[in-house]
C-alpha cells in the first residue's frame, strides 16, 4: 500500500517546479508540529520540489529566489482527508480553492468509476493545477447502492473480484460503505489484506465499530451510527430490542415505536466516556483513524454568519440556492435537535482524542451544505478545537497525522530537510489561535511559490469556474 500511495504522491503535480529552481524563505518562524514548538529566525531552503535545509545558519545560494518571511509562521501544507472532487466538473473550481487556501493534499473519497478515472488522469498531467491527491475506488456498497455512483457488491464471491478490479485500475485504496452485508464486508477486508490494498470509509450498518476496527479498516469517516451507538450506554442492547420488535411486530406497532423512542432518547442524551472506552481502545490498538468531518454537521444547522458567508461566491449558484432553501425550510425543533447532535459529536470527538484515537481533518467538500472547498479545512480545525483538541493537535490532524496515515511521514507533514516542499506561510501563529490558519500570506505547493498575486488569480479563477458550473440533484437513492 505504502509504495502505491507514495508513487502517486510523488507524481508531478501543480505544474512541476523546475528541478534547478531554488527558493529561500528567510527569517521565518517555523512551526514544528511534531514537538509543538516555534523555531524562530529560520531559513527554509527549497530546491526543486524538496526542502533541502531548515536552520538558523543556512547559506542562501546565489540565484535563489528569496522570500522574506520575517514575522511569518511557516507550517506544513494542509491536507483535507475527505473530499469528493470528481463529479460535475467540480475539480475545476475545487483545485484552485485547495491550493489558494494552503491545502496542498487531499484524499478523494469516491465517485463514479469513470469520473474518478477521468479526473485522476487529468490531475496527473503536468500543469494540471491539482494538489496531491490520494485516490479512492468508487464506494463499494451493498445492492442497491446508497448513491447512484456507488459500486454494488452483492456477495462475498464478488467482493474478491471487486477488490481485484479496483486494485488493477490503480486506486490507492478501497472505500467501503453503509449497505455492505457482513459477509461481503469481511470478504473485502480479507481480500484487501491479502493483496495489500487498504480499505477505509463508513462503518457498514451490519458491523459494529469494534468489529470494523478489528477487520482492519484504516479509517472511520464521519460520526456514523456505529460510533454513536458504541458511545451510547446500552446502545447495542437498545438497537437490538428495536430491531427485534420491528421484525416480529412490524414498524407501526406501539412497542416497536416505544423501542425506537428509547433508542433515540439514549442517543440524544449523548456519548458517555465509559461506554466509548472499549471501542476507542480497540481503535488505538488496531491503528484505526477517525475523520469526524465536523464541518458537515455544522453546515446542517448553519449559524447566520455561514449563511451570509462571502465564500458563497465559490459555490455554483444552483447549489448555493439549494443550501439556502434547505436552511430556510428547517423547522425550529429540527434545528434544536441538530444542534444537540452537533454538541454530542464534539463531545464524542473530544473523548476519542483523549483516548488516543488518531484524528484526521476532513471536510467532505462536495455538495454538502455550507462546506467550502479549501477553506473548509480551516473551519474543520476550528471545530476540532471546539471539540477539545488543542490548536497544536488540530493542526496535526491536517499535517502530521495525514502523513502518518499515508505511511509517508518521511515525505510529508513536517517542515524538515528531505520533505516535499508543501508549505503554508501565515501572518500569525496558529498555535496561539487556530483561527490564524485563515491568515495566509503565501503557499508553497510542490516547490512552487503561490504569492498574494497568484493566490488572488487562483481565487478569481475559482469564482469564475464555480459561476459556470452546473450542479446535479443529490445522488442518494
Ligand atoms: Zn464523503
Short mmCIF file of C-alpha atoms and ligand atoms in Angstrom, two decimals, residues 82 84 109 175 222 364, ligand 1:
data_model
loop_
_atom_site.label_atom_id
_atom_site.label_comp_id
_atom_site.label_asym_id
_atom_site.label_seq_id
_atom_site.Cartn_x
_atom_site.Cartn_y
_atom_site.Cartn_z
CA UNK A 82 -12.22 13.68 2.92
CA UNK A 84 -15.26 14.43 -3.43
CA UNK A 109 -13.29 9.62 -1.14
CA UNK A 175 -13.86 2.86 0.06
CA UNK A 222 -17.91 10.82 9.95
CA UNK A 364 -16.48 16.14 2.94
ZN1 LIG B 1 -17.84 11.89 1.77
#
